[in-house]
XYZ file of C-alpha atoms in Angstrom:
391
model
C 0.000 0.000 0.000
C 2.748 2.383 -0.478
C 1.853 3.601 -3.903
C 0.265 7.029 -3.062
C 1.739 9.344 -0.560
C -0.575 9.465 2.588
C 0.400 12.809 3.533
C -1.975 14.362 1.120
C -1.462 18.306 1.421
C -5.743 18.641 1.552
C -6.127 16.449 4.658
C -6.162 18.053 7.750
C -3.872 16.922 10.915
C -7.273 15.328 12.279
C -7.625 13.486 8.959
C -4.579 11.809 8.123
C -5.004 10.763 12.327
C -8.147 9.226 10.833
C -6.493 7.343 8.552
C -3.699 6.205 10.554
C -7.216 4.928 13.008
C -8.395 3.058 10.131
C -5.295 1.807 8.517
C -4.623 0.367 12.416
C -8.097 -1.142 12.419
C -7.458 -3.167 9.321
C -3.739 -4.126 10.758
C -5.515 -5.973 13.725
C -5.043 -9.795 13.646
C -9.023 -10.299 13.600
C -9.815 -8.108 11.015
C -7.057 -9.350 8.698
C -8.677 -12.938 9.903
C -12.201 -11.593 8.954
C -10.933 -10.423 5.601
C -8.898 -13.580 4.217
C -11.915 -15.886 5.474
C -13.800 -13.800 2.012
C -11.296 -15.641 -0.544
C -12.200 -19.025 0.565
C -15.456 -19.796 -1.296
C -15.823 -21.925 -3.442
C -16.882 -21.059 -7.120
C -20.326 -19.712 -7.320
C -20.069 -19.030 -3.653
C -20.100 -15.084 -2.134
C -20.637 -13.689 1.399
C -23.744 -11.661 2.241
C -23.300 -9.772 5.191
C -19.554 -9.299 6.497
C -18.398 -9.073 9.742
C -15.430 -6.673 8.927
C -18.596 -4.169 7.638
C -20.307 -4.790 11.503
C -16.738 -4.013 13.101
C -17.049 -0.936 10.778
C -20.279 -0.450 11.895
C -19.062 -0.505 15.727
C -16.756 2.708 15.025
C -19.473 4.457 13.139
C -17.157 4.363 10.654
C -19.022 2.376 7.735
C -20.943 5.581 7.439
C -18.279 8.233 8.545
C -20.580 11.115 6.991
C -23.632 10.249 7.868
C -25.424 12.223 11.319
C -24.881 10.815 14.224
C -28.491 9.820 15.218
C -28.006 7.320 11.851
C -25.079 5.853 12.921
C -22.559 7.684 11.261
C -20.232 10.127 13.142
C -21.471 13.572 11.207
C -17.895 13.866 9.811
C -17.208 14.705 5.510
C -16.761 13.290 2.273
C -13.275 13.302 2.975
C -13.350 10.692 5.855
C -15.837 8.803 4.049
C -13.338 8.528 1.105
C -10.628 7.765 3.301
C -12.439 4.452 5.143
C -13.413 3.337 1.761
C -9.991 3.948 -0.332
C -8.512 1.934 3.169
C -11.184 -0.903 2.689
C -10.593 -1.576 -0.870
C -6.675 -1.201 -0.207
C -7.146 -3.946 2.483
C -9.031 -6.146 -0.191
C -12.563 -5.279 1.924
C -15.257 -6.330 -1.045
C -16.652 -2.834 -1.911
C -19.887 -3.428 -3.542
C -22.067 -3.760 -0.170
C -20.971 -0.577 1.263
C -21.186 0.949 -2.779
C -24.504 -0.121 -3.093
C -25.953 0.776 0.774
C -23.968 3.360 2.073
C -22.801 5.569 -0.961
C -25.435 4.745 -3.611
C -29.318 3.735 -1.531
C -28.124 5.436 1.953
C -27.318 8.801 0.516
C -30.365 9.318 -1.762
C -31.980 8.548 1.634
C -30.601 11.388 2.828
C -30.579 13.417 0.220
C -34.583 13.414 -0.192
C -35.625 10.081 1.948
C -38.731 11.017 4.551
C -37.722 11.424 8.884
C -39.723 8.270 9.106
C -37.305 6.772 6.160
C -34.080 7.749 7.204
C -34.874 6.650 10.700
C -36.301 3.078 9.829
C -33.824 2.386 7.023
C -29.982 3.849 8.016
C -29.248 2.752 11.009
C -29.047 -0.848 10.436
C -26.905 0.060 6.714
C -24.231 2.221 9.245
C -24.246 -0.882 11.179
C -23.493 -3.037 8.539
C -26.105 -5.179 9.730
C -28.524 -4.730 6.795
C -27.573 -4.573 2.706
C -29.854 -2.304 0.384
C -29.778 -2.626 -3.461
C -30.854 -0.640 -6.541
C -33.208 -1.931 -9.190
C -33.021 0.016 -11.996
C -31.604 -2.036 -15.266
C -34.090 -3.816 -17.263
C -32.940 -6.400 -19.983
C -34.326 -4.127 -22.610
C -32.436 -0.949 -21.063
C -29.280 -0.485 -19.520
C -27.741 3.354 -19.623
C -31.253 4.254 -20.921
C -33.109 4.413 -17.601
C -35.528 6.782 -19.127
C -36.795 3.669 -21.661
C -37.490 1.628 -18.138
C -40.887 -0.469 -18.622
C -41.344 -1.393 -14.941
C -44.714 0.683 -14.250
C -46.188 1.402 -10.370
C -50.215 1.659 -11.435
C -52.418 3.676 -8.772
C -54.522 1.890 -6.581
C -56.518 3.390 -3.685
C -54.396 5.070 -1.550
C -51.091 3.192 -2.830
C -49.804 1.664 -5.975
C -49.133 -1.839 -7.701
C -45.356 -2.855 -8.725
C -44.731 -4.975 -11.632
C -41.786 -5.255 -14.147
C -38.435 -7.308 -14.383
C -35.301 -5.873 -13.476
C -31.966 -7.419 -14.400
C -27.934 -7.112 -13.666
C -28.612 -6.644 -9.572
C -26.051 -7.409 -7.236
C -26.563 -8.709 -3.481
C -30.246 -9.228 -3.969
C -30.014 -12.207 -2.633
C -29.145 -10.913 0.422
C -30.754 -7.300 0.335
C -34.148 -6.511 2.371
C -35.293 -3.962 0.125
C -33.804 -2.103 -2.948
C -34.676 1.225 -4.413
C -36.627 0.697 -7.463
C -36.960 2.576 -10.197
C -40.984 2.828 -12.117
C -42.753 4.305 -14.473
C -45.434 5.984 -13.091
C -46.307 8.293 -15.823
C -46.460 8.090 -19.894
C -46.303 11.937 -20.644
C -44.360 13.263 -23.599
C -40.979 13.707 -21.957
C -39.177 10.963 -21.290
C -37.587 11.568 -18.287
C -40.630 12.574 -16.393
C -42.810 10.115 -14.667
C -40.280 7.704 -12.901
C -40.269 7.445 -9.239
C -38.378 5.914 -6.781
C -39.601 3.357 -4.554
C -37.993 1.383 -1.509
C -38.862 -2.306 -2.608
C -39.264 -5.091 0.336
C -37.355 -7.743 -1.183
C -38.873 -10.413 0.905
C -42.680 -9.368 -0.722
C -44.933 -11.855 -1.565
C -44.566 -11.402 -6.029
C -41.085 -10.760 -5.548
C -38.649 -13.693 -7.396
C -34.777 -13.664 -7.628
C -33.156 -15.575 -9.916
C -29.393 -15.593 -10.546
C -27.941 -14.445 -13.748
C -24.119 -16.207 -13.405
C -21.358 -14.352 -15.335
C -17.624 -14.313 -15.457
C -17.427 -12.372 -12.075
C -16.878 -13.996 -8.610
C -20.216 -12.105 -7.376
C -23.358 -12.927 -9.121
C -25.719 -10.911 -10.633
C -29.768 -11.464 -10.431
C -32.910 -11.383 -12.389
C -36.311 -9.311 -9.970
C -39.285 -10.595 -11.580
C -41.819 -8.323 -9.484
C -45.207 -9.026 -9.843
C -48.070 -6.978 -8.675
C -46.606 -5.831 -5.183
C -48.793 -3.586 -3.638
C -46.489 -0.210 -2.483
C -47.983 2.399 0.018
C -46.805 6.236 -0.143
C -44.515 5.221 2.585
C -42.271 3.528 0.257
C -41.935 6.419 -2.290
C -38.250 8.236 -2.082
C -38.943 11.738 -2.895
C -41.846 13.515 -5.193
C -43.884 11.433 -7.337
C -42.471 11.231 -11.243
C -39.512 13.054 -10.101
C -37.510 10.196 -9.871
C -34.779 11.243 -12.962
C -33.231 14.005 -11.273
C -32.787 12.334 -7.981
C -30.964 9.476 -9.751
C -28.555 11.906 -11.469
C -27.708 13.786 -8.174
C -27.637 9.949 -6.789
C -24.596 9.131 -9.521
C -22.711 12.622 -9.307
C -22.539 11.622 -5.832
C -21.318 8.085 -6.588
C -19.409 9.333 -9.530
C -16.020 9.938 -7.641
C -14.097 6.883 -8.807
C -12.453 6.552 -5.501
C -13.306 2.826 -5.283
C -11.664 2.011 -8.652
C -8.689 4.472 -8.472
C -8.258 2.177 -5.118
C -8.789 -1.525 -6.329
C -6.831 -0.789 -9.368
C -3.804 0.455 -6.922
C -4.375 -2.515 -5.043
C -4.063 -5.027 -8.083
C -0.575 -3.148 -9.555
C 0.853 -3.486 -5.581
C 0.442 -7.102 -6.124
C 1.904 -6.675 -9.493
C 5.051 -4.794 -8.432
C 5.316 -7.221 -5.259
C 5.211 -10.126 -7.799
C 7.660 -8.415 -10.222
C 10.518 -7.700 -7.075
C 9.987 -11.679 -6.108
C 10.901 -12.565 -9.655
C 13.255 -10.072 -10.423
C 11.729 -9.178 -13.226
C 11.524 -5.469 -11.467
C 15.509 -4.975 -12.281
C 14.254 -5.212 -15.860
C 14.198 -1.920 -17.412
C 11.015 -2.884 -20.100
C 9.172 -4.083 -17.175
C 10.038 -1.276 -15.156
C 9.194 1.459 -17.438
C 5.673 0.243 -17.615
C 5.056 -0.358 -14.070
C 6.404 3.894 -13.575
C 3.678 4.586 -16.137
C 0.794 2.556 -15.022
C 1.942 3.989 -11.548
C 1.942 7.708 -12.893
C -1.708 6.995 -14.203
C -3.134 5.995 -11.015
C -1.745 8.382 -9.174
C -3.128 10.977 -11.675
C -6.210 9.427 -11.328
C -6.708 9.162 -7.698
C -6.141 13.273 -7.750
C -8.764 13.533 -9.510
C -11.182 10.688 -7.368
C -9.987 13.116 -4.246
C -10.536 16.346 -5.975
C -14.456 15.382 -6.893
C -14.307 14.431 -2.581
C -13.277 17.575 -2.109
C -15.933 19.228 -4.248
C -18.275 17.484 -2.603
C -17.588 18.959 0.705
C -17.449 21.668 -0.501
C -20.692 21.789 -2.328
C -19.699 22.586 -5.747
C -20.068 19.295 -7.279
C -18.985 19.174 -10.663
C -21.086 16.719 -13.451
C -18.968 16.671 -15.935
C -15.543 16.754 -13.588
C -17.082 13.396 -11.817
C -18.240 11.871 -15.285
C -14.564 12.425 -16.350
C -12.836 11.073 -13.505
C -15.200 8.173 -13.326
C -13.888 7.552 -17.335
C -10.049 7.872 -16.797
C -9.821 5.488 -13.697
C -11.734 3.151 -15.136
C -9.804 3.464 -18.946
C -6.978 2.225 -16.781
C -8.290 -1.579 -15.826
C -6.712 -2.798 -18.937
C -3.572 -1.130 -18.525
C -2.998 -2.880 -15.095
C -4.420 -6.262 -16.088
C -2.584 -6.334 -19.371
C 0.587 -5.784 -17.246
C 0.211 -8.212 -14.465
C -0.352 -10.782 -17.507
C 3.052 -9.946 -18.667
C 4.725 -9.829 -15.548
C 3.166 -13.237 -14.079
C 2.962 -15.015 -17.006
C 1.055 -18.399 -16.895
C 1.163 -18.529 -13.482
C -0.695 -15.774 -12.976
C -4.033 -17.256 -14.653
C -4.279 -20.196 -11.994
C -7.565 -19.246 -10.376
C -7.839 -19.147 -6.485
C -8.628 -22.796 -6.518
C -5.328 -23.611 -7.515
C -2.952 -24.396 -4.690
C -0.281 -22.843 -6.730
C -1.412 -19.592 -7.643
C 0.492 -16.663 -7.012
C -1.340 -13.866 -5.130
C -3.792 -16.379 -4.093
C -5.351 -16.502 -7.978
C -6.267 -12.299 -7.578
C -4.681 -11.802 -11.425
C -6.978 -14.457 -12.639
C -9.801 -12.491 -10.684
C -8.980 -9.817 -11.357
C -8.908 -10.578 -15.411
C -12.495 -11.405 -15.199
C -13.756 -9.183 -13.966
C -12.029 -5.959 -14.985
C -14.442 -5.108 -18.051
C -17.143 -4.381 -15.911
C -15.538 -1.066 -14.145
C -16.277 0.427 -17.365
C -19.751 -0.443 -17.297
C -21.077 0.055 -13.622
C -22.059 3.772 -12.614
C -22.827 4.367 -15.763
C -20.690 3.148 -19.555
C -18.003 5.128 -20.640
C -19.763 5.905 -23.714
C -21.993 7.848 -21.227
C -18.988 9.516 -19.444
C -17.694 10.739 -22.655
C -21.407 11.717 -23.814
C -21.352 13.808 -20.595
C -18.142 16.043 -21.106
C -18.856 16.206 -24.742
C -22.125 17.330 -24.502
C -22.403 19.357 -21.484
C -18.695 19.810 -20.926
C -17.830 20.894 -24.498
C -20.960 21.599 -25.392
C -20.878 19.883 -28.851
C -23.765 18.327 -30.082
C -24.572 15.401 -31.742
């Protein structure tokens, strides 16, 4: 973990204490315990909730930004960035907190009911609940505006039915935010709304939809689940613009700039055990992967920064999302060379180096530049409202 200098000139004394708090946390013997007991599955096999996330939870730390009364300790951005960038440094799975703290927790905040907040985020900042979003359908993916999922009115509440597809930790989720059509006017992106989805509902099915990745995605089939007001996040048909201030909140890249550091540490730790590091070729790569990340995880940090300072920037996050993630390749591409055959033994393989993460990592390195949104997206972002060319 010594490929980014942790004296960051923005951080604050009490910061970069914070981080030397967390970074001890995730020295202890039973966290490190906790965390190597998650590469033991077998294949097809994935942990719901974790008990690192619960020891988390304990500190108020899952949630660092979140008010106190929800279990967070009312701190910034910043610390939030800094407990995740340590998690996925310490080879924490991301996608749990991702999904409930950063992605269904703060639209909670952001325009979630008292009765909401209350009910729902204290058991995410303990890390003893997961939340989920439902919001690709097999017919849509970027296109959330072409979404055929439709909430009808009935009496006082409404009636759910669609099929939502490409869903992580579903399986394990008690409720997901859900994305409906709830009006057929002439705009397209008017008449979604949000809607807080009990997973366990009777006309609720989850099927899994196996891919290359270690963590499986699912098929919702929802069928005719009757929804109260209760379970509406923010204004009816007003659900578009609450999902794009959800994603330029998401939209930092600090998760990727961070597992992508992680995977070229085990690269360059790989490359010194060989020797191969003395080689100049090999050398002159790993220096310009190494200047990329670091270039990108200025930028993850700056959109932090303009977070807390509440000048969030939609194009600046859409283009730092797009460079981390351009960089996947760069770093699996390498550790192929530098590993060689070796390095595609899977985990299974008593003789894999880096206990098979290369050969994990290979698999599942396209998808950073598909989730929170495609680059084709990213780049349709800065051209369009960056550049302000048109098509």
């Amino acid at each position: 973990m010594s490929g980014f200098d942790t004296l960051d000139p923005w951080l604050t004394d009490e910061q970069r204490a914070f981080r030397r708090n967390v970074r001890e946390f995730f020295a202890e013997d039973p966290v490190r315990k906790a965390v190597a007991a998650l590469g033991v599955h077998e294949p097809r096999e994935e942990s719901g909730l974790l008990d690192v996330y619960r020891r988390l939870g304990e500190r108020g730390w899952l949630a660092a930004a979140w008010p106190e009364e929800y279990g967070g300790l009312g701190l910034t951005a910043v610390e939030a960035g800094i407990v995740l960038e340590e998690m996925v440094l310490n080879g924490v799975p991301e996608d749990q907190h991702v999904l409930s703290i950063d992605t269904v927790g703060q639209l909670l905040l952001l325009a979630g009911t008292p009765e909401q907040r209350t009910r729902h985020l204290p058991a995410l900042a303990k890390g003893e609940q997961i939340a989920t979003v439902l919001f690709t359908e097999p017919h849509c993916g970027s296109d959330l505006a072409a979404l055929r999922t439709r909430a009808v009115p009935d009496g006082d509440g409404w009636r759910l039915s669609g099929r939502k597809i490409f869903n992580q930790k579903s399986q394990f989720a008690e409720w997901a935010l859900c994305a409906a059509r709830t009006d057929e006017g002439p705009v397209r992106y008017h008449g979604i709304t949000l809607f807080l989805l009990p997973l366990r509902s009777p006309g609720v099915v989850i099927n899994p939809v196996w891919s290359m990745g270690d963590e499986r995605f699912n098929e919702i089939v929802i069928e005719d689940v009757r929804l109260t007001a209760e379970h509406i996040v923010g204004p009816v048909d007003a659900g578009w613009q609450l999902l794009n201030d959800m994603l330029l909140l998401e939209r930092t890249g600090m998760d990727f700039q961070a597992k992508l550091r992680r995977w070229l540490d085990i690269v360059v730790a790989d490359a010194r055990r060989t020797g191969r590091l003395a080689d100049s070729g090999y050398a002159q790569r790993i220096a310009d992967v190494d200047a990329q990340l670091k270039a990108g995880r200025a930028l993850a940090w700056r959109m932090v920064r303009a977070q807390v300072s509440g000048e969030p920037d939609p194009v600046a996050s859409a283009a730092s999302k797009w460079f981390i993630t351009q960089q996947s390749d760069a770093v699996v591409r390498l550790g192929a060379d530098v590993m060689g055959l070796d390095g595609l033994l899977s985990r299974w393989d008593g003789e894999a180096p880096a206990d098979g993460l290369l050969e994990s990592v290979y698999r599942q390195s396209p998808a950073h530049t598909l989730a929170s949104g495609t680059s084709e997206v990213m780049l349709q972002i800065i051209a369009a409202s960056g550049l302000e060319l048109s098509s």
